[in-house]
Amino acid sequence: NIINICGKYANDTRLKPLISQIIRSSTSVGANYAEANNSSSKADFKNKIFIAKKEIAETRYWLKVLSRLIQGEDFTLLENEAKQLNLILQKIISTIKSKENPENAKYQISNIKYSQSEGGDNS
């Protein structure tokens, strides 16, 4: 848990601003995701998901900074978790965009089917 790990360093004056920032950005991800799931409109949902993705990107940045400053602390698990959350949020955003512009999604699907039927490689 990011709060537990960072809490160990909260009294270090050189790390205190960074610890404060990473706690704000990391907890904002969950808060914005919760707000998205209780949104009042599709636009509100989209906005909250985009904010959550920005916050996880910021959290990943601060994790990289802290991993260089704090020797002996393993941030790998937190970095991997943040990466997975980033991928999940990106998939949600991609789904939103494909629903907003279904013509592009249909074109991509028809190209894939055409290539497969011709025996072509899709890579």
PDB file of N, CA, C and O in Angstrom, residues 4-40:
ATOM      1  N   ASN A   4       1.119   3.268   3.305  1.00  0.00           N
ATOM      2  CA  ASN A   4       1.944   2.649   4.351  1.00  0.00           C
ATOM      3  C   ASN A   4       3.432   2.817   4.065  1.00  0.00           C
ATOM      4  O   ASN A   4       4.203   3.158   4.965  1.00  0.00           O
ATOM      5  N   ILE A   5       3.844   2.576   2.838  1.00  0.00           N
ATOM      6  CA  ILE A   5       5.263   2.721   2.497  1.00  0.00           C
ATOM      7  C   ILE A   5       5.704   4.178   2.645  1.00  0.00           C
ATOM      8  O   ILE A   5       6.727   4.473   3.252  1.00  0.00           O
ATOM      9  N   CYS A   6       4.929   5.074   2.087  1.00  0.00           N
ATOM     10  CA  CYS A   6       5.304   6.492   2.144  1.00  0.00           C
ATOM     11  C   CYS A   6       5.231   7.044   3.560  1.00  0.00           C
ATOM     12  O   CYS A   6       5.992   7.956   3.909  1.00  0.00           O
ATOM     13  N   GLY A   7       4.347   6.497   4.370  1.00  0.00           N
ATOM     14  CA  GLY A   7       4.227   6.948   5.753  1.00  0.00           C
ATOM     15  C   GLY A   7       5.517   6.789   6.540  1.00  0.00           C
ATOM     16  O   GLY A   7       5.796   7.563   7.458  1.00  0.00           O
ATOM     17  N   LYS A   8       6.322   5.812   6.166  1.00  0.00           N
ATOM     18  CA  LYS A   8       7.600   5.589   6.853  1.00  0.00           C
ATOM     19  C   LYS A   8       8.563   6.758   6.657  1.00  0.00           C
ATOM     20  O   LYS A   8       9.482   6.942   7.444  1.00  0.00           O
ATOM     21  N   TYR A   9       8.356   7.536   5.605  1.00  0.00           N
ATOM     22  CA  TYR A   9       9.287   8.613   5.254  1.00  0.00           C
ATOM     23  C   TYR A   9       8.668  10.007   5.397  1.00  0.00           C
ATOM     24  O   TYR A   9       9.272  10.986   4.989  1.00  0.00           O
ATOM     25  N   ALA A  10       7.486  10.079   5.974  1.00  0.00           N
ATOM     26  CA  ALA A  10       6.762  11.347   6.068  1.00  0.00           C
ATOM     27  C   ALA A  10       7.488  12.401   6.894  1.00  0.00           C
ATOM     28  O   ALA A  10       7.276  13.603   6.690  1.00  0.00           O
ATOM     29  N   ASN A  11       8.341  12.002   7.803  1.00  0.00           N
ATOM     30  CA  ASN A  11       9.051  12.970   8.644  1.00  0.00           C
ATOM     31  C   ASN A  11      10.404  13.388   8.082  1.00  0.00           C
ATOM     32  O   ASN A  11      11.075  14.243   8.656  1.00  0.00           O
ATOM     33  N   ASP A  12      10.801  12.797   6.979  1.00  0.00           N
ATOM     34  CA  ASP A  12      12.055  13.171   6.321  1.00  0.00           C
ATOM     35  C   ASP A  12      11.812  14.495   5.582  1.00  0.00           C
ATOM     36  O   ASP A  12      11.032  14.558   4.632  1.00  0.00           O
ATOM     37  N   THR A  13      12.471  15.555   6.030  1.00  0.00           N
ATOM     38  CA  THR A  13      12.195  16.891   5.488  1.00  0.00           C
ATOM     39  C   THR A  13      12.460  16.992   3.987  1.00  0.00           C
ATOM     40  O   THR A  13      11.763  17.719   3.288  1.00  0.00           O
ATOM     41  N   ARG A  14      13.439  16.280   3.473  1.00  0.00           N
ATOM     42  CA  ARG A  14      13.712  16.372   2.035  1.00  0.00           C
ATOM     43  C   ARG A  14      12.686  15.602   1.205  1.00  0.00           C
ATOM     44  O   ARG A  14      12.452  15.936   0.054  1.00  0.00           O
ATOM     45  N   LEU A  15      12.043  14.603   1.797  1.00  0.00           N
ATOM     46  CA  LEU A  15      11.057  13.794   1.078  1.00  0.00           C
ATOM     47  C   LEU A  15       9.612  14.211   1.323  1.00  0.00           C
ATOM     48  O   LEU A  15       8.727  13.821   0.574  1.00  0.00           O
ATOM     49  N   LYS A  16       9.406  14.995   2.370  1.00  0.00           N
ATOM     50  CA  LYS A  16       8.035  15.340   2.772  1.00  0.00           C
ATOM     51  C   LYS A  16       7.178  15.910   1.633  1.00  0.00           C
ATOM     52  O   LYS A  16       6.045  15.465   1.436  1.00  0.00           O
ATOM     53  N   PRO A  17       7.683  16.856   0.831  1.00  0.00           N
ATOM     54  CA  PRO A  17       6.850  17.377  -0.272  1.00  0.00           C
ATOM     55  C   PRO A  17       6.520  16.305  -1.306  1.00  0.00           C
ATOM     56  O   PRO A  17       5.409  16.273  -1.840  1.00  0.00           O
ATOM     57  N   LEU A  18       7.464  15.422  -1.576  1.00  0.00           N
ATOM     58  CA  LEU A  18       7.229  14.352  -2.553  1.00  0.00           C
ATOM     59  C   LEU A  18       6.224  13.336  -2.031  1.00  0.00           C
ATOM     60  O   LEU A  18       5.347  12.887  -2.772  1.00  0.00           O
ATOM     61  N   ILE A  19       6.361  12.993  -0.764  1.00  0.00           N
ATOM     62  CA  ILE A  19       5.444  12.044  -0.132  1.00  0.00           C
ATOM     63  C   ILE A  19       4.026  12.604  -0.157  1.00  0.00           C
ATOM     64  O   ILE A  19       3.070  11.911  -0.508  1.00  0.00           O
ATOM     65  N   SER A  20       3.908  13.860   0.184  1.00  0.00           N
ATOM     66  CA  SER A  20       2.596  14.507   0.171  1.00  0.00           C
ATOM     67  C   SER A  20       1.980  14.472  -1.230  1.00  0.00           C
ATOM     68  O   SER A  20       0.795  14.166  -1.406  1.00  0.00           O
ATOM     69  N   GLN A  21       2.789  14.765  -2.228  1.00  0.00           N
ATOM     70  CA  GLN A  21       2.298  14.810  -3.605  1.00  0.00           C
ATOM     71  C   GLN A  21       1.884  13.429  -4.111  1.00  0.00           C
ATOM     72  O   GLN A  21       0.840  13.280  -4.751  1.00  0.00           O
ATOM     73  N   ILE A  22       2.683  12.410  -3.816  1.00  0.00           N
ATOM     74  CA  ILE A  22       2.343  11.068  -4.308  1.00  0.00           C
ATOM     75  C   ILE A  22       1.100  10.519  -3.616  1.00  0.00           C
ATOM     76  O   ILE A  22       0.296   9.829  -4.235  1.00  0.00           O
ATOM     77  N   ILE A  23       0.919  10.863  -2.363  1.00  0.00           N
ATOM     78  CA  ILE A  23      -0.291  10.424  -1.664  1.00  0.00           C
ATOM     79  C   ILE A  23      -1.514  11.110  -2.263  1.00  0.00           C
ATOM     80  O   ILE A  23      -2.550  10.476  -2.482  1.00  0.00           O
ATOM     81  N   ARG A  24      -1.392  12.392  -2.566  1.00  0.00           N
ATOM     82  CA  ARG A  24      -2.519  13.106  -3.194  1.00  0.00           C
ATOM     83  C   ARG A  24      -2.863  12.515  -4.562  1.00  0.00           C
ATOM     84  O   ARG A  24      -4.026  12.263  -4.870  1.00  0.00           O
ATOM     85  N   SER A  25      -1.853  12.310  -5.393  1.00  0.00           N
ATOM     86  CA  SER A  25      -2.135  11.819  -6.744  1.00  0.00           C
ATOM     87  C   SER A  25      -2.647  10.382  -6.725  1.00  0.00           C
ATOM     88  O   SER A  25      -3.588  10.043  -7.456  1.00  0.00           O
ATOM     89  N   SER A  26      -2.067   9.541  -5.888  1.00  0.00           N
ATOM     90  CA  SER A  26      -2.485   8.136  -5.875  1.00  0.00           C
ATOM     91  C   SER A  26      -3.896   7.953  -5.317  1.00  0.00           C
ATOM     92  O   SER A  26      -4.662   7.139  -5.833  1.00  0.00           O
ATOM     93  N   THR A  27      -4.236   8.700  -4.290  1.00  0.00           N
ATOM     94  CA  THR A  27      -5.586   8.571  -3.740  1.00  0.00           C
ATOM     95  C   THR A  27      -6.623   9.222  -4.651  1.00  0.00           C
ATOM     96  O   THR A  27      -7.786   8.825  -4.648  1.00  0.00           O
ATOM     97  N   SER A  28      -6.199  10.173  -5.457  1.00  0.00           N
ATOM     98  CA  SER A  28      -7.100  10.818  -6.401  1.00  0.00           C
ATOM     99  C   SER A  28      -7.568   9.856  -7.494  1.00  0.00           C
ATOM    100  O   SER A  28      -8.675   9.989  -8.015  1.00  0.00           O
ATOM    101  N   VAL A  29      -6.736   8.879  -7.829  1.00  0.00           N
ATOM    102  CA  VAL A  29      -7.113   7.901  -8.858  1.00  0.00           C
ATOM    103  C   VAL A  29      -8.388   7.179  -8.438  1.00  0.00           C
ATOM    104  O   VAL A  29      -9.366   7.136  -9.191  1.00  0.00           O
ATOM    105  N   GLY A  30      -8.380   6.614  -7.248  1.00  0.00           N
ATOM    106  CA  GLY A  30      -9.545   5.891  -6.747  1.00  0.00           C
ATOM    107  C   GLY A  30     -10.761   6.785  -6.563  1.00  0.00           C
ATOM    108  O   GLY A  30     -11.886   6.393  -6.873  1.00  0.00           O
ATOM    109  N   ALA A  31     -10.519   7.989  -6.088  1.00  0.00           N
ATOM    110  CA  ALA A  31     -11.636   8.927  -5.876  1.00  0.00           C
ATOM    111  C   ALA A  31     -12.302   9.290  -7.205  1.00  0.00           C
ATOM    112  O   ALA A  31     -13.533   9.300  -7.306  1.00  0.00           O
ATOM    113  N   ASN A  32     -11.495   9.561  -8.231  1.00  0.00           N
ATOM    114  CA  ASN A  32     -12.066   9.911  -9.537  1.00  0.00           C
ATOM    115  C   ASN A  32     -12.741   8.717 -10.206  1.00  0.00           C
ATOM    116  O   ASN A  32     -13.758   8.862 -10.871  1.00  0.00           O
ATOM    117  N   TYR A  33     -12.202   7.519  -9.998  1.00  0.00           N
ATOM    118  CA  TYR A  33     -12.838   6.324 -10.537  1.00  0.00           C
ATOM    119  C   TYR A  33     -14.201   6.098  -9.864  1.00  0.00           C
ATOM    120  O   TYR A  33     -15.187   5.791 -10.528  1.00  0.00           O
ATOM    121  N   ALA A  34     -14.244   6.292  -8.558  1.00  0.00           N
ATOM    122  CA  ALA A  34     -15.513   6.155  -7.832  1.00  0.00           C
ATOM    123  C   ALA A  34     -16.526   7.189  -8.313  1.00  0.00           C
ATOM    124  O   ALA A  34     -17.704   6.871  -8.512  1.00  0.00           O
ATOM    125  N   GLU A  35     -16.057   8.415  -8.519  1.00  0.00           N
ATOM    126  CA  GLU A  35     -16.949   9.455  -9.038  1.00  0.00           C
ATOM    127  C   GLU A  35     -17.436   9.110 -10.439  1.00  0.00           C
ATOM    128  O   GLU A  35     -18.593   9.342 -10.779  1.00  0.00           O
ATOM    129  N   ALA A  36     -16.563   8.548 -11.264  1.00  0.00           N
ATOM    130  CA  ALA A  36     -16.954   8.162 -12.626  1.00  0.00           C
ATOM    131  C   ALA A  36     -18.073   7.126 -12.587  1.00  0.00           C
ATOM    132  O   ALA A  36     -19.034   7.197 -13.361  1.00  0.00           O
ATOM    133  N   ASN A  37     -17.949   6.175 -11.674  1.00  0.00           N
ATOM    134  CA  ASN A  37     -18.961   5.127 -11.578  1.00  0.00           C
ATOM    135  C   ASN A  37     -20.291   5.626 -11.036  1.00  0.00           C
ATOM    136  O   ASN A  37     -21.297   4.921 -11.136  1.00  0.00           O
ATOM    137  N   ASN A  38     -20.297   6.808 -10.478  1.00  0.00           N
ATOM    138  CA  ASN A  38     -21.536   7.419  -9.993  1.00  0.00           C
ATOM    139  C   ASN A  38     -21.838   8.720 -10.731  1.00  0.00           C
ATOM    140  O   ASN A  38     -22.487   9.604 -10.203  1.00  0.00           O
ATOM    141  N   SER A  39     -21.341   8.802 -11.957  1.00  0.00           N
ATOM    142  CA  SER A  39     -21.484  10.042 -12.722  1.00  0.00           C
ATOM    143  C   SER A  39     -22.926  10.284 -13.140  1.00  0.00           C
ATOM    144  O   SER A  39     -23.735   9.365 -13.210  1.00  0.00           O
ATOM    145  N   SER A  40     -23.195  11.539 -13.439  1.00  0.00           N
ATOM    146  CA  SER A  40     -24.551  11.936 -13.815  1.00  0.00           C
ATOM    147  C   SER A  40     -24.772  11.925 -15.323  1.00  0.00           C
ATOM    148  O   SER A  40     -25.898  12.058 -15.780  1.00  0.00           O
TER     149      SER A  40
END
